[in-house]
mmCIF file of C-alpha atoms and ligand atoms in Angstrom:
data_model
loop_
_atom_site.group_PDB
_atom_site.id
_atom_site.type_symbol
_atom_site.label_atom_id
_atom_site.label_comp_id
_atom_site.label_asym_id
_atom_site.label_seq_id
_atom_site.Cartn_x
_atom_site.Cartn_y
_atom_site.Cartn_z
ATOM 1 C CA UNK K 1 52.346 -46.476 -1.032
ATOM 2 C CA UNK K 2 52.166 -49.903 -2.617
ATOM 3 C CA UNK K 3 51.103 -48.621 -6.314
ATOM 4 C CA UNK K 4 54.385 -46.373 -6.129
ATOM 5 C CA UNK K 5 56.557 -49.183 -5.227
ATOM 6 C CA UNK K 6 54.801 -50.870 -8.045
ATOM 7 C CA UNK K 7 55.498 -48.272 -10.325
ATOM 8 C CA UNK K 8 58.872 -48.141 -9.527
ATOM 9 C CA UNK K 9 60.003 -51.551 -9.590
ATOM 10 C CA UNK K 10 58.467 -51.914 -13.203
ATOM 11 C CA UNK K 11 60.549 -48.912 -14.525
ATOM 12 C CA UNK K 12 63.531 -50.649 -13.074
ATOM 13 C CA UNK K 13 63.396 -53.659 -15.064
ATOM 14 C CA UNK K 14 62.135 -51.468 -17.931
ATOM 15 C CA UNK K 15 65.342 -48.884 -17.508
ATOM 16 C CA UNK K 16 67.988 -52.242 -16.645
ATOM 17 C CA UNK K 17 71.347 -51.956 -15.330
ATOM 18 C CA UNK K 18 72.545 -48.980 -18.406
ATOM 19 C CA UNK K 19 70.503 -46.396 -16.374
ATOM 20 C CA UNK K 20 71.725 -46.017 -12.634
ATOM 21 C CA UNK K 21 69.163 -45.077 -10.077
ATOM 22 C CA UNK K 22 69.551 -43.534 -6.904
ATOM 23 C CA UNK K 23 67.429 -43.567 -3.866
ATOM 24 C CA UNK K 24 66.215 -40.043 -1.660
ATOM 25 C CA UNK K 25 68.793 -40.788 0.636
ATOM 26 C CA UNK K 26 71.656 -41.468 -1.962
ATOM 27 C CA UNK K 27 70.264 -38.589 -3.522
ATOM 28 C CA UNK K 28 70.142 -36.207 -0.514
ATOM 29 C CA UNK K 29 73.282 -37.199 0.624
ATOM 30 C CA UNK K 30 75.110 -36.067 -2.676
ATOM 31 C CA UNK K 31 72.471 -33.014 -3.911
ATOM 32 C CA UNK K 32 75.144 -30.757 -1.632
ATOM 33 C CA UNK K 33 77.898 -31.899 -4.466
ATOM 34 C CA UNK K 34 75.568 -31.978 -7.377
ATOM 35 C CA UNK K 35 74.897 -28.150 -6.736
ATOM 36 C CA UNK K 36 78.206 -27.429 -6.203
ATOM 37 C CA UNK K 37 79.192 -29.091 -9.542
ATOM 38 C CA UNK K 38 76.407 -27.308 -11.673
ATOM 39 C CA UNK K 39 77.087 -23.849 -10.245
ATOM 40 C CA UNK K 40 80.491 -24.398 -10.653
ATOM 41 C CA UNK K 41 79.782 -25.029 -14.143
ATOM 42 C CA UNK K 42 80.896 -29.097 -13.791
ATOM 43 C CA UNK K 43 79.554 -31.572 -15.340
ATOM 44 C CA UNK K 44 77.346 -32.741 -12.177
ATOM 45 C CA UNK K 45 75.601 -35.521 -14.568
ATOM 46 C CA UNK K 46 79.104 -37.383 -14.812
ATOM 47 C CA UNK K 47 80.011 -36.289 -11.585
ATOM 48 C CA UNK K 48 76.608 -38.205 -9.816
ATOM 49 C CA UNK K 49 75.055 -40.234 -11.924
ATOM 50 C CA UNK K 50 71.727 -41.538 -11.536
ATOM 51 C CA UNK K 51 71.048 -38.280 -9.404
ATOM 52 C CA UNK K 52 69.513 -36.049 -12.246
ATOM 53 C CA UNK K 53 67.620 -39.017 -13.549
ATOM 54 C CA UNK K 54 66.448 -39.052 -9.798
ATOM 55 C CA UNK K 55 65.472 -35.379 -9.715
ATOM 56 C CA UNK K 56 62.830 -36.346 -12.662
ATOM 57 C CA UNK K 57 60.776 -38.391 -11.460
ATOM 58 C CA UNK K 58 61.089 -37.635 -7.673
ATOM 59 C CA UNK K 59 59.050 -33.617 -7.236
ATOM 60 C CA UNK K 60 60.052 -34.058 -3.474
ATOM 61 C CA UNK K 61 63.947 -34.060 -4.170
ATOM 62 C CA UNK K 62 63.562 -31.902 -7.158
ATOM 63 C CA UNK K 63 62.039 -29.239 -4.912
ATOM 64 C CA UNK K 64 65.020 -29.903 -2.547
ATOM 65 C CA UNK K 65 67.301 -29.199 -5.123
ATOM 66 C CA UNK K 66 65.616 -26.093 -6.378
ATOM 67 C CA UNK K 67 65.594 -24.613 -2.483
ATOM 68 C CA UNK K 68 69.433 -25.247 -1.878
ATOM 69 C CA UNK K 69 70.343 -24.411 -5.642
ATOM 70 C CA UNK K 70 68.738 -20.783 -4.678
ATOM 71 C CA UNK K 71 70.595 -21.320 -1.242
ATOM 72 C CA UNK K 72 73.907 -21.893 -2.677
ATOM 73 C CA UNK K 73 73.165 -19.393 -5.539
ATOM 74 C CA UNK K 74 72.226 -16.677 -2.457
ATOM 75 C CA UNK K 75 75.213 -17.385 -0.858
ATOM 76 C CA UNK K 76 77.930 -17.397 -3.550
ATOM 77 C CA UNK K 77 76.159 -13.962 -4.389
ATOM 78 C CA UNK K 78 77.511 -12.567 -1.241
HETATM 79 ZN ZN1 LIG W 1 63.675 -38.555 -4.204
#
């Protein structure tokens, strides 16, 4: 959508280089390790940064992370 894209390019000149930001795929490709970190009580924000910042303004990949959190969670439970 063109008003996202917008959106999104103004809070990238707003946020600058200081704030990292990560794409869904970048994001996707790491949430596996950023779940890993948090559960494993790691400091996942130093670990992947730019991903949580991600996760805040991006429900689809926050939802992704909240499925395979309760995955992982499910699994380590076993
Ligand atoms: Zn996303």
């Amino acid at each position: 959508m063109m008003e996202r894209s917008e959106l999104e390019g103004t809070l990238d000149r707003l946020l600058g280089p200081a704030a990292p930001e990560i794409g869904c795929d970048q994001c996707f490709e790491q949430l596996d390790g950023y779940v890993e970190s948090e559960l494993a009580g790691r400091d996942a924000d130093v670990e992947f940064p730019g991903l949580a910042a991600h996760l805040e303004g991006c429900p689809a990949c926050r939802e992704e992370h909240e499925s395979l959190r309760t995955l992982v969670e499910a699994d380590r439970s076993n």
